[in-house]
Amino acid sequence: MTNDLGSLLRAWRDRCSPADVGLSGHGRRRAQGLRREELAGLAGVSVDYLVRLEQGRSRRPSQPIVAALARALQLDEAENALLHQAAGLPAPAGRVVPVHIPPGVQRLVTRMTDYPVAVYAADWSLITWNTMWSALYGDPAGSPAADRNVIRATFCAPPSWANTHGPDEEIERALVADLRQAVTTYPEDEELRTLVAEVSAASPRFRSLWRSGAAGRHLSSRKTVHHRLVGDLVLDCDVLTVTGSDLRITVYTAAAGSAAAERLEFLRVGAVHAVTP
């Protein structure tokens, strides 16, 4: 029996540049592209499991694992569909919220090392983030996937990494409007319907905005983020969209020479030391 999945994973791993995923390419490297342990770390799987996939001893990874491998390998949409097919999974359909990140967006997140950057799906679920985002908020990987959703963080009990001082009414209206648009665009997404039902049951504020047909749009805003080491950082927050995609890119910046910029630089240096062997 041929091992198409393993062959694809090895081929895409070999072509993936360490620099494109934020890893050092210096020193002697036996691997042409990413080492197995590097890909495993980026995708959040064990090295042993990746070896079993590449050798054909495991052939049916779950959909979340396939999606994580596709992001780590920076696959385009056609390659992402091929990876799902090789894993015995249906290709991502247009009727559910997409979580695939185009390679260009992956490189943008990886190479913007001075500022916290994160990418969200149409339902405002956190998909990926850079090291500065982890330095500012703590590593979201330690939180359950359900807790990495801004809608839940805003209208329900916030997860530990959501330490931004409360959102204003315009942001709340924009989030609800985004979620309503997502429900209309992806009517077959069961997780999306569950999210709406769950937050409606828990939050009177959300129910009110949802029933009123609230409309809003994301504007550049200024937020205060409290960090346990450096204190409060007053940051400009911008939400960028990706043409042809339903992704949202959130970027926090600070004016040069400001106290917030100095504190971000302190966090950046600490983040660099944390990921450097």
mmCIF file of N, CA and C in Angstrom, residues 73-197:
data_model
loop_
_atom_site.group_PDB
_atom_site.id
_atom_site.type_symbol
_atom_site.label_atom_id
_atom_site.label_comp_id
_atom_site.label_asym_id
_atom_site.label_seq_id
_atom_site.Cartn_x
_atom_site.Cartn_y
_atom_site.Cartn_z
ATOM 1 N N LEU A 73 3.335 23.819 7.712
ATOM 2 C CA LEU A 73 4.036 23.635 6.439
ATOM 3 C C LEU A 73 3.752 24.758 5.446
ATOM 4 N N GLN A 74 2.883 25.685 5.834
ATOM 5 C CA GLN A 74 2.534 26.835 5.004
ATOM 6 C C GLN A 74 2.015 26.406 3.637
ATOM 7 N N LEU A 75 1.038 25.497 3.643
ATOM 8 C CA LEU A 75 0.460 24.998 2.407
ATOM 9 C C LEU A 75 -0.542 26.000 1.843
ATOM 10 N N ASP A 76 -0.670 26.009 0.513
ATOM 11 C CA ASP A 76 -1.721 26.820 -0.093
ATOM 12 C C ASP A 76 -3.023 26.013 -0.083
ATOM 13 N N GLU A 77 -4.097 26.590 -0.633
ATOM 14 C CA GLU A 77 -5.410 25.944 -0.528
ATOM 15 C C GLU A 77 -5.445 24.594 -1.243
ATOM 16 N N ALA A 78 -4.830 24.514 -2.433
ATOM 17 C CA ALA A 78 -4.836 23.251 -3.182
ATOM 18 C C ALA A 78 -4.050 22.179 -2.434
ATOM 19 N N GLU A 79 -2.899 22.555 -1.874
ATOM 20 C CA GLU A 79 -2.090 21.599 -1.117
ATOM 21 C C GLU A 79 -2.804 21.175 0.169
ATOM 22 N N ASN A 80 -3.485 22.119 0.795
ATOM 23 C CA ASN A 80 -4.243 21.802 1.995
ATOM 24 C C ASN A 80 -5.330 20.762 1.693
ATOM 25 N N ALA A 81 -6.021 20.945 0.569
ATOM 26 C CA ALA A 81 -7.046 19.970 0.172
ATOM 27 C C ALA A 81 -6.419 18.605 -0.106
ATOM 28 N N LEU A 82 -5.230 18.602 -0.740
ATOM 29 C CA LEU A 82 -4.545 17.353 -1.046
ATOM 30 C C LEU A 82 -4.119 16.630 0.232
ATOM 31 N N LEU A 83 -3.645 17.384 1.219
ATOM 32 C CA LEU A 83 -3.247 16.787 2.483
ATOM 33 C C LEU A 83 -4.446 16.140 3.176
ATOM 34 N N HIS A 84 -5.579 16.820 3.174
ATOM 35 C CA HIS A 84 -6.786 16.248 3.768
ATOM 36 C C HIS A 84 -7.184 14.960 3.042
ATOM 37 N N GLN A 85 -7.117 14.986 1.724
ATOM 38 C CA GLN A 85 -7.480 13.801 0.939
ATOM 39 C C GLN A 85 -6.557 12.632 1.276
ATOM 40 N N ALA A 86 -5.253 12.892 1.364
ATOM 41 C CA ALA A 86 -4.297 11.827 1.677
ATOM 42 C C ALA A 86 -4.513 11.268 3.080
ATOM 43 N N ALA A 87 -5.071 12.081 3.971
ATOM 44 C CA ALA A 87 -5.331 11.633 5.335
ATOM 45 C C ALA A 87 -6.700 10.967 5.468
ATOM 46 N N GLY A 88 -7.408 10.831 4.347
ATOM 47 C CA GLY A 88 -8.717 10.198 4.390
ATOM 48 C C GLY A 88 -9.804 11.099 4.929
ATOM 49 N N LEU A 89 -9.607 12.411 4.817
ATOM 50 C CA LEU A 89 -10.569 13.385 5.324
ATOM 51 C C LEU A 89 -11.151 14.189 4.171
ATOM 52 N N PRO A 90 -12.376 14.664 4.302
ATOM 53 C CA PRO A 90 -12.929 15.527 3.260
ATOM 54 C C PRO A 90 -12.175 16.848 3.210
ATOM 55 N N ALA A 91 -12.012 17.362 2.029
ATOM 56 C CA ALA A 91 -11.355 18.657 1.889
ATOM 57 C C ALA A 91 -12.186 19.727 2.581
ATOM 58 N N PRO A 92 -11.541 20.747 3.161
ATOM 59 C CA PRO A 92 -12.292 21.805 3.831
ATOM 60 C C PRO A 92 -13.349 22.392 2.897
ATOM 61 N N ALA A 93 -14.583 22.418 3.369
ATOM 62 C CA ALA A 93 -15.690 22.889 2.537
ATOM 63 C C ALA A 93 -15.943 24.367 2.778
ATOM 64 N N GLY A 94 -16.570 24.995 1.807
ATOM 65 C CA GLY A 94 -16.866 26.411 1.918
ATOM 66 C C GLY A 94 -18.048 26.709 2.810
ATOM 67 N N ARG A 95 -18.672 25.673 3.399
ATOM 68 C CA ARG A 95 -19.852 25.895 4.223
ATOM 69 C C ARG A 95 -19.540 25.914 5.713
ATOM 70 N N VAL A 96 -18.260 25.753 6.062
ATOM 71 C CA VAL A 96 -17.845 25.859 7.464
ATOM 72 C C VAL A 96 -16.744 26.902 7.566
ATOM 73 N N VAL A 97 -16.577 27.445 8.756
ATOM 74 C CA VAL A 97 -15.595 28.511 8.963
ATOM 75 C C VAL A 97 -14.200 28.010 8.615
ATOM 76 N N PRO A 98 -13.514 28.650 7.663
ATOM 77 C CA PRO A 98 -12.166 28.178 7.285
ATOM 78 C C PRO A 98 -11.125 28.591 8.318
ATOM 79 N N VAL A 99 -10.163 27.709 8.527
ATOM 80 C CA VAL A 99 -9.071 28.003 9.454
ATOM 81 C C VAL A 99 -7.718 27.937 8.748
ATOM 82 N N HIS A 100 -7.749 27.744 7.416
ATOM 83 C CA HIS A 100 -6.479 27.679 6.687
ATOM 84 C C HIS A 100 -5.886 29.079 6.554
ATOM 85 N N ILE A 101 -4.579 29.173 6.771
ATOM 86 C CA ILE A 101 -3.871 30.447 6.673
ATOM 87 C C ILE A 101 -2.963 30.413 5.451
ATOM 88 N N PRO A 102 -3.129 31.326 4.497
ATOM 89 C CA PRO A 102 -2.265 31.345 3.310
ATOM 90 C C PRO A 102 -0.797 31.510 3.702
ATOM 91 N N PRO A 103 0.120 30.965 2.898
ATOM 92 C CA PRO A 103 1.550 31.051 3.228
ATOM 93 C C PRO A 103 2.033 32.475 3.461
ATOM 94 N N GLY A 104 1.535 33.438 2.669
ATOM 95 C CA GLY A 104 1.982 34.821 2.841
ATOM 96 C C GLY A 104 1.614 35.374 4.203
ATOM 97 N N VAL A 105 0.434 35.016 4.694
ATOM 98 C CA VAL A 105 0.017 35.472 6.020
ATOM 99 C C VAL A 105 0.858 34.791 7.095
ATOM 100 N N GLN A 106 1.174 33.504 6.887
ATOM 101 C CA GLN A 106 2.044 32.805 7.837
ATOM 102 C C GLN A 106 3.392 33.505 7.951
ATOM 103 N N ARG A 107 3.964 33.869 6.806
ATOM 104 C CA ARG A 107 5.265 34.538 6.834
ATOM 105 C C ARG A 107 5.161 35.903 7.498
ATOM 106 N N LEU A 108 4.059 36.610 7.252
ATOM 107 C CA LEU A 108 3.859 37.917 7.877
ATOM 108 C C LEU A 108 3.855 37.798 9.388
ATOM 109 N N VAL A 109 3.115 36.828 9.908
ATOM 110 C CA VAL A 109 3.030 36.641 11.356
ATOM 111 C C VAL A 109 4.396 36.277 11.926
ATOM 112 N N THR A 110 5.106 35.401 11.241
ATOM 113 C CA THR A 110 6.407 34.932 11.732
ATOM 114 C C THR A 110 7.447 36.041 11.741
ATOM 115 N N ARG A 111 7.450 36.877 10.700
ATOM 116 C CA ARG A 111 8.529 37.855 10.540
ATOM 117 C C ARG A 111 8.265 39.186 11.222
ATOM 118 N N MET A 112 7.025 39.430 11.653
ATOM 119 C CA MET A 112 6.758 40.649 12.416
ATOM 120 C C MET A 112 7.119 40.372 13.871
ATOM 121 N N THR A 113 8.388 40.540 14.175
ATOM 122 C CA THR A 113 8.901 40.141 15.485
ATOM 123 C C THR A 113 8.855 41.260 16.516
ATOM 124 N N ASP A 114 8.598 42.499 16.086
ATOM 125 C CA ASP A 114 8.616 43.615 17.024
ATOM 126 C C ASP A 114 7.286 43.835 17.734
ATOM 127 N N TYR A 115 6.202 43.325 17.153
ATOM 128 C CA TYR A 115 4.879 43.611 17.695
ATOM 129 C C TYR A 115 4.063 42.338 17.858
ATOM 130 N N PRO A 116 3.125 42.331 18.802
ATOM 131 C CA PRO A 116 2.224 41.185 18.962
ATOM 132 C C PRO A 116 1.259 41.092 17.779
ATOM 133 N N VAL A 117 1.215 39.916 17.161
ATOM 134 C CA VAL A 117 0.346 39.678 16.005
ATOM 135 C C VAL A 117 -0.369 38.354 16.193
ATOM 136 N N ALA A 118 -1.665 38.324 15.890
ATOM 137 C CA ALA A 118 -2.438 37.085 15.972
ATOM 138 C C ALA A 118 -3.409 37.030 14.806
ATOM 139 N N VAL A 119 -3.791 35.819 14.418
ATOM 140 C CA VAL A 119 -4.734 35.610 13.314
ATOM 141 C C VAL A 119 -5.955 34.873 13.844
ATOM 142 N N TYR A 120 -7.134 35.387 13.487
ATOM 143 C CA TYR A 120 -8.398 34.809 13.924
ATOM 144 C C TYR A 120 -9.224 34.354 12.725
ATOM 145 N N ALA A 121 -10.070 33.350 12.972
ATOM 146 C CA ALA A 121 -11.031 32.906 11.968
ATOM 147 C C ALA A 121 -12.246 33.830 11.995
ATOM 148 N N ALA A 122 -13.216 33.557 11.101
ATOM 149 C CA ALA A 122 -14.391 34.416 10.985
ATOM 150 C C ALA A 122 -15.232 34.424 12.247
ATOM 151 N N ASP A 123 -15.154 33.376 13.062
ATOM 152 C CA ASP A 123 -15.900 33.330 14.321
ATOM 153 C C ASP A 123 -15.087 33.873 15.482
ATOM 154 N N TRP A 124 -13.973 34.511 15.184
ATOM 155 C CA TRP A 124 -13.069 35.093 16.163
ATOM 156 C C TRP A 124 -12.444 34.051 17.090
ATOM 157 N N SER A 125 -12.162 32.883 16.525
ATOM 158 C CA SER A 125 -11.354 31.885 17.223
ATOM 159 C C SER A 125 -9.887 32.104 16.861
ATOM 160 N N LEU A 126 -9.033 32.115 17.849
ATOM 161 C CA LEU A 126 -7.606 32.334 17.631
ATOM 162 C C LEU A 126 -7.001 31.121 16.929
ATOM 163 N N ILE A 127 -6.333 31.373 15.790
ATOM 164 C CA ILE A 127 -5.740 30.283 15.014
ATOM 165 C C ILE A 127 -4.238 30.209 15.241
ATOM 166 N N THR A 128 -3.564 31.335 15.095
ATOM 167 C CA THR A 128 -2.108 31.337 15.260
ATOM 168 C C THR A 128 -1.664 32.690 15.777
ATOM 169 N N TRP A 129 -0.418 32.750 16.284
ATOM 170 C CA TRP A 129 0.103 33.963 16.896
ATOM 171 C C TRP A 129 1.614 33.899 16.863
ATOM 172 N N ASN A 130 2.253 35.056 17.066
ATOM 173 C CA ASN A 130 3.716 35.061 17.071
ATOM 174 C C ASN A 130 4.246 35.082 18.508
ATOM 175 N N THR A 131 5.565 35.074 18.640
ATOM 176 C CA THR A 131 6.165 34.993 19.974
ATOM 177 C C THR A 131 5.886 36.244 20.798
ATOM 178 N N MET A 132 5.747 37.399 20.141
ATOM 179 C CA MET A 132 5.437 38.623 20.879
ATOM 180 C C MET A 132 4.029 38.577 21.459
ATOM 181 N N TRP A 133 3.117 37.927 20.749
ATOM 182 C CA TRP A 133 1.759 37.766 21.281
ATOM 183 C C TRP A 133 1.808 36.912 22.560
ATOM 184 N N SER A 134 2.598 35.839 22.514
ATOM 185 C CA SER A 134 2.747 34.992 23.696
ATOM 186 C C SER A 134 3.418 35.755 24.828
ATOM 187 N N ALA A 135 4.393 36.610 24.490
ATOM 188 C CA ALA A 135 5.080 37.385 25.523
ATOM 189 C C ALA A 135 4.133 38.371 26.187
ATOM 190 N N LEU A 136 3.193 38.913 25.424
ATOM 191 C CA LEU A 136 2.251 39.892 25.967
ATOM 192 C C LEU A 136 1.131 39.229 26.755
ATOM 193 N N TYR A 137 0.563 38.164 26.202
ATOM 194 C CA TYR A 137 -0.634 37.552 26.775
ATOM 195 C C TYR A 137 -0.381 36.226 27.503
ATOM 196 N N GLY A 138 0.801 35.664 27.345
ATOM 197 C CA GLY A 138 0.998 34.283 27.770
ATOM 198 C C GLY A 138 0.663 33.381 26.599
ATOM 199 N N ASP A 139 1.218 32.190 26.601
ATOM 200 C CA ASP A 139 1.046 31.296 25.457
ATOM 201 C C ASP A 139 -0.371 30.717 25.437
ATOM 202 N N PRO A 140 -1.184 31.069 24.421
ATOM 203 C CA PRO A 140 -2.550 30.539 24.353
ATOM 204 C C PRO A 140 -2.604 29.027 24.174
ATOM 205 N N ALA A 141 -1.485 28.414 23.769
ATOM 206 C CA ALA A 141 -1.482 26.971 23.562
ATOM 207 C C ALA A 141 -1.812 26.218 24.846
ATOM 208 N N GLY A 142 -1.617 26.855 25.971
ATOM 209 C CA GLY A 142 -1.926 26.209 27.231
ATOM 210 C C GLY A 142 -3.391 26.254 27.609
ATOM 211 N N SER A 143 -4.199 26.973 26.823
ATOM 212 C CA SER A 143 -5.635 27.077 27.094
ATOM 213 C C SER A 143 -6.414 26.159 26.166
ATOM 214 N N PRO A 144 -7.551 25.616 26.614
ATOM 215 C CA PRO A 144 -8.397 24.817 25.719
ATOM 216 C C PRO A 144 -8.811 25.638 24.498
ATOM 217 N N ALA A 145 -8.996 24.955 23.375
ATOM 218 C CA ALA A 145 -9.343 25.649 22.132
ATOM 219 C C ALA A 145 -10.592 26.505 22.292
ATOM 220 N N ALA A 146 -11.563 26.026 23.069
ATOM 221 C CA ALA A 146 -12.809 26.774 23.246
ATOM 222 C C ALA A 146 -12.577 28.112 23.938
ATOM 223 N N ASP A 147 -11.530 28.205 24.756
ATOM 224 C CA ASP A 147 -11.240 29.435 25.482
ATOM 225 C C ASP A 147 -10.481 30.447 24.635
ATOM 226 N N ARG A 148 -10.068 30.052 23.443
ATOM 227 C CA ARG A 148 -9.307 30.967 22.591
ATOM 228 C C ARG A 148 -10.225 31.706 21.617
ATOM 229 N N ASN A 149 -11.432 31.989 22.049
ATOM 230 C CA ASN A 149 -12.407 32.661 21.199
ATOM 231 C C ASN A 149 -12.738 34.021 21.802
ATOM 232 N N VAL A 150 -12.612 35.073 20.997
ATOM 233 C CA VAL A 150 -12.804 36.430 21.494
ATOM 234 C C VAL A 150 -14.257 36.682 21.886
ATOM 235 N N ILE A 151 -15.200 36.040 21.194
ATOM 236 C CA ILE A 151 -16.608 36.220 21.540
ATOM 237 C C ILE A 151 -16.842 35.724 22.970
ATOM 238 N N ARG A 152 -16.349 34.526 23.267
ATOM 239 C CA ARG A 152 -16.479 34.006 24.629
ATOM 240 C C ARG A 152 -15.731 34.892 25.628
ATOM 241 N N ALA A 153 -14.530 35.325 25.262
ATOM 242 C CA ALA A 153 -13.722 36.134 26.171
ATOM 243 C C ALA A 153 -14.380 37.473 26.466
ATOM 244 N N THR A 154 -15.139 37.992 25.509
ATOM 245 C CA THR A 154 -15.767 39.305 25.666
ATOM 246 C C THR A 154 -17.068 39.227 26.451
ATOM 247 N N PHE A 155 -17.891 38.231 26.145
ATOM 248 C CA PHE A 155 -19.235 38.190 26.718
ATOM 249 C C PHE A 155 -19.411 37.160 27.831
ATOM 250 N N CYS A 156 -18.456 36.250 27.980
ATOM 251 C CA CYS A 156 -18.523 35.249 29.047
ATOM 252 C C CYS A 156 -17.293 35.404 29.934
ATOM 253 N N ALA A 157 -17.063 34.467 30.806
ATOM 254 C CA ALA A 157 -15.884 34.523 31.654
ATOM 255 C C ALA A 157 -14.642 34.472 30.787
ATOM 256 N N PRO A 158 -13.779 35.471 30.842
ATOM 257 C CA PRO A 158 -12.614 35.504 29.961
ATOM 258 C C PRO A 158 -11.576 34.471 30.341
ATOM 259 N N PRO A 159 -10.854 33.911 29.350
ATOM 260 C CA PRO A 159 -9.749 33.009 29.652
ATOM 261 C C PRO A 159 -8.576 33.778 30.233
ATOM 262 N N SER A 160 -7.591 33.070 30.737
ATOM 263 C CA SER A 160 -6.485 33.686 31.460
ATOM 264 C C SER A 160 -5.672 34.643 30.605
ATOM 265 N N TRP A 161 -5.617 34.411 29.274
ATOM 266 C CA TRP A 161 -4.759 35.279 28.445
ATOM 267 C C TRP A 161 -5.465 36.553 28.018
ATOM 268 N N ALA A 162 -6.776 36.683 28.240
ATOM 269 C CA ALA A 162 -7.508 37.869 27.796
ATOM 270 C C ALA A 162 -7.469 38.931 28.892
ATOM 271 N N ASN A 163 -6.312 39.608 29.039
ATOM 272 C CA ASN A 163 -6.164 40.565 30.120
ATOM 273 C C ASN A 163 -6.229 42.003 29.632
ATOM 274 N N THR A 164 -6.884 42.212 28.487
ATOM 275 C CA THR A 164 -7.093 43.568 28.003
ATOM 276 C C THR A 164 -8.224 44.201 28.794
ATOM 277 N N HIS A 165 -8.059 45.448 29.200
ATOM 278 C CA HIS A 165 -9.123 46.132 29.915
ATOM 279 C C HIS A 165 -10.344 46.244 29.008
ATOM 280 N N GLY A 166 -11.496 46.061 29.593
ATOM 281 C CA GLY A 166 -12.759 45.789 28.914
ATOM 282 C C GLY A 166 -13.012 46.475 27.590
ATOM 283 N N PRO A 167 -13.611 45.787 26.623
ATOM 284 C CA PRO A 167 -13.918 46.363 25.324
ATOM 285 C C PRO A 167 -15.055 47.374 25.422
ATOM 286 N N ASP A 168 -15.051 48.353 24.533
ATOM 287 C CA ASP A 168 -16.124 49.333 24.546
ATOM 288 C C ASP A 168 -17.300 48.828 23.713
ATOM 289 N N GLU A 169 -18.377 49.602 23.700
ATOM 290 C CA GLU A 169 -19.607 49.168 23.050
ATOM 291 C C GLU A 169 -19.412 48.985 21.545
ATOM 292 N N GLU A 170 -18.604 49.846 20.923
ATOM 293 C CA GLU A 170 -18.398 49.726 19.477
ATOM 294 C C GLU A 170 -17.734 48.403 19.127
ATOM 295 N N ILE A 171 -16.769 47.981 19.945
ATOM 296 C CA ILE A 171 -16.099 46.705 19.696
ATOM 297 C C ILE A 171 -17.083 45.555 19.884
ATOM 298 N N GLU A 172 -17.903 45.627 20.925
ATOM 299 C CA GLU A 172 -18.893 44.581 21.149
ATOM 300 C C GLU A 172 -19.849 44.466 19.960
ATOM 301 N N ARG A 173 -20.306 45.597 19.467
ATOM 302 C CA ARG A 173 -21.244 45.590 18.334
ATOM 303 C C ARG A 173 -20.568 45.018 17.091
ATOM 304 N N ALA A 174 -19.284 45.356 16.890
ATOM 305 C CA ALA A 174 -18.556 44.853 15.723
ATOM 306 C C ALA A 174 -18.375 43.346 15.804
ATOM 307 N N LEU A 175 -18.078 42.841 17.002
ATOM 308 C CA LEU A 175 -17.900 41.399 17.165
ATOM 309 C C LEU A 175 -19.202 40.654 16.889
ATOM 310 N N VAL A 176 -20.317 41.175 17.400
ATOM 311 C CA VAL A 176 -21.608 40.528 17.169
ATOM 312 C C VAL A 176 -21.969 40.581 15.686
ATOM 313 N N ALA A 177 -21.705 41.708 15.042
ATOM 314 C CA ALA A 177 -21.979 41.816 13.612
ATOM 315 C C ALA A 177 -21.138 40.818 12.816
ATOM 316 N N ASP A 178 -19.871 40.653 13.199
ATOM 317 C CA ASP A 178 -19.001 39.677 12.537
ATOM 318 C C ASP A 178 -19.552 38.264 12.697
ATOM 319 N N LEU A 179 -19.999 37.955 13.902
ATOM 320 C CA LEU A 179 -20.503 36.607 14.169
ATOM 321 C C LEU A 179 -21.784 36.339 13.382
ATOM 322 N N ARG A 180 -22.651 37.339 13.284
ATOM 323 C CA ARG A 180 -23.884 37.170 12.507
ATOM 324 C C ARG A 180 -23.551 36.928 11.028
ATOM 325 N N GLN A 181 -22.556 37.655 10.513
ATOM 326 C CA GLN A 181 -22.145 37.458 9.125
ATOM 327 C C GLN A 181 -21.577 36.062 8.926
ATOM 328 N N ALA A 182 -20.825 35.574 9.913
ATOM 329 C CA ALA A 182 -20.257 34.226 9.820
ATOM 330 C C ALA A 182 -21.357 33.175 9.786
ATOM 331 N N VAL A 183 -22.395 33.344 10.613
ATOM 332 C CA VAL A 183 -23.501 32.393 10.631
ATOM 333 C C VAL A 183 -24.207 32.365 9.282
ATOM 334 N N THR A 184 -24.338 33.521 8.664
ATOM 335 C CA THR A 184 -24.977 33.598 7.343
ATOM 336 C C THR A 184 -24.107 32.962 6.265
ATOM 337 N N THR A 185 -22.800 33.173 6.362
ATOM 338 C CA THR A 185 -21.881 32.674 5.338
ATOM 339 C C THR A 185 -21.629 31.176 5.466
ATOM 340 N N TYR A 186 -21.623 30.671 6.710
ATOM 341 C CA TYR A 186 -21.292 29.262 6.953
ATOM 342 C C TYR A 186 -22.433 28.581 7.713
ATOM 343 N N PRO A 187 -23.582 28.401 7.060
ATOM 344 C CA PRO A 187 -24.782 27.892 7.752
ATOM 345 C C PRO A 187 -24.673 26.446 8.214
ATOM 346 N N GLU A 188 -23.712 25.690 7.683
ATOM 347 C CA GLU A 188 -23.602 24.275 8.044
ATOM 348 C C GLU A 188 -22.581 24.017 9.150
ATOM 349 N N ASP A 189 -22.004 25.085 9.696
ATOM 350 C CA ASP A 189 -20.978 24.917 10.719
ATOM 351 C C ASP A 189 -21.643 24.715 12.079
ATOM 352 N N GLU A 190 -21.616 23.473 12.578
ATOM 353 C CA GLU A 190 -22.280 23.147 13.846
ATOM 354 C C GLU A 190 -21.590 23.824 15.024
ATOM 355 N N GLU A 191 -20.258 23.918 15.002
ATOM 356 C CA GLU A 191 -19.539 24.552 16.101
ATOM 357 C C GLU A 191 -19.902 26.034 16.194
ATOM 358 N N LEU A 192 -20.153 26.654 15.053
ATOM 359 C CA LEU A 192 -20.537 28.062 15.040
ATOM 360 C C LEU A 192 -21.912 28.249 15.680
ATOM 361 N N ARG A 193 -22.863 27.378 15.341
ATOM 362 C CA ARG A 193 -24.194 27.466 15.942
ATOM 363 C C ARG A 193 -24.127 27.199 17.450
ATOM 364 N N THR A 194 -23.269 26.280 17.845
ATOM 365 C CA THR A 194 -23.093 25.997 19.274
ATOM 366 C C THR A 194 -22.541 27.214 20.003
ATOM 367 N N LEU A 195 -21.591 27.910 19.380
ATOM 368 C CA LEU A 195 -21.016 29.117 19.979
ATOM 369 C C LEU A 195 -22.091 30.167 20.222
ATOM 370 N N VAL A 196 -22.938 30.413 19.217
ATOM 371 C CA VAL A 196 -23.993 31.411 19.359
ATOM 372 C C VAL A 196 -24.954 31.023 20.486
ATOM 373 N N ALA A 197 -25.348 29.766 20.524
ATOM 374 C CA ALA A 197 -26.283 29.306 21.555
ATOM 375 C C ALA A 197 -25.669 29.427 22.947
#
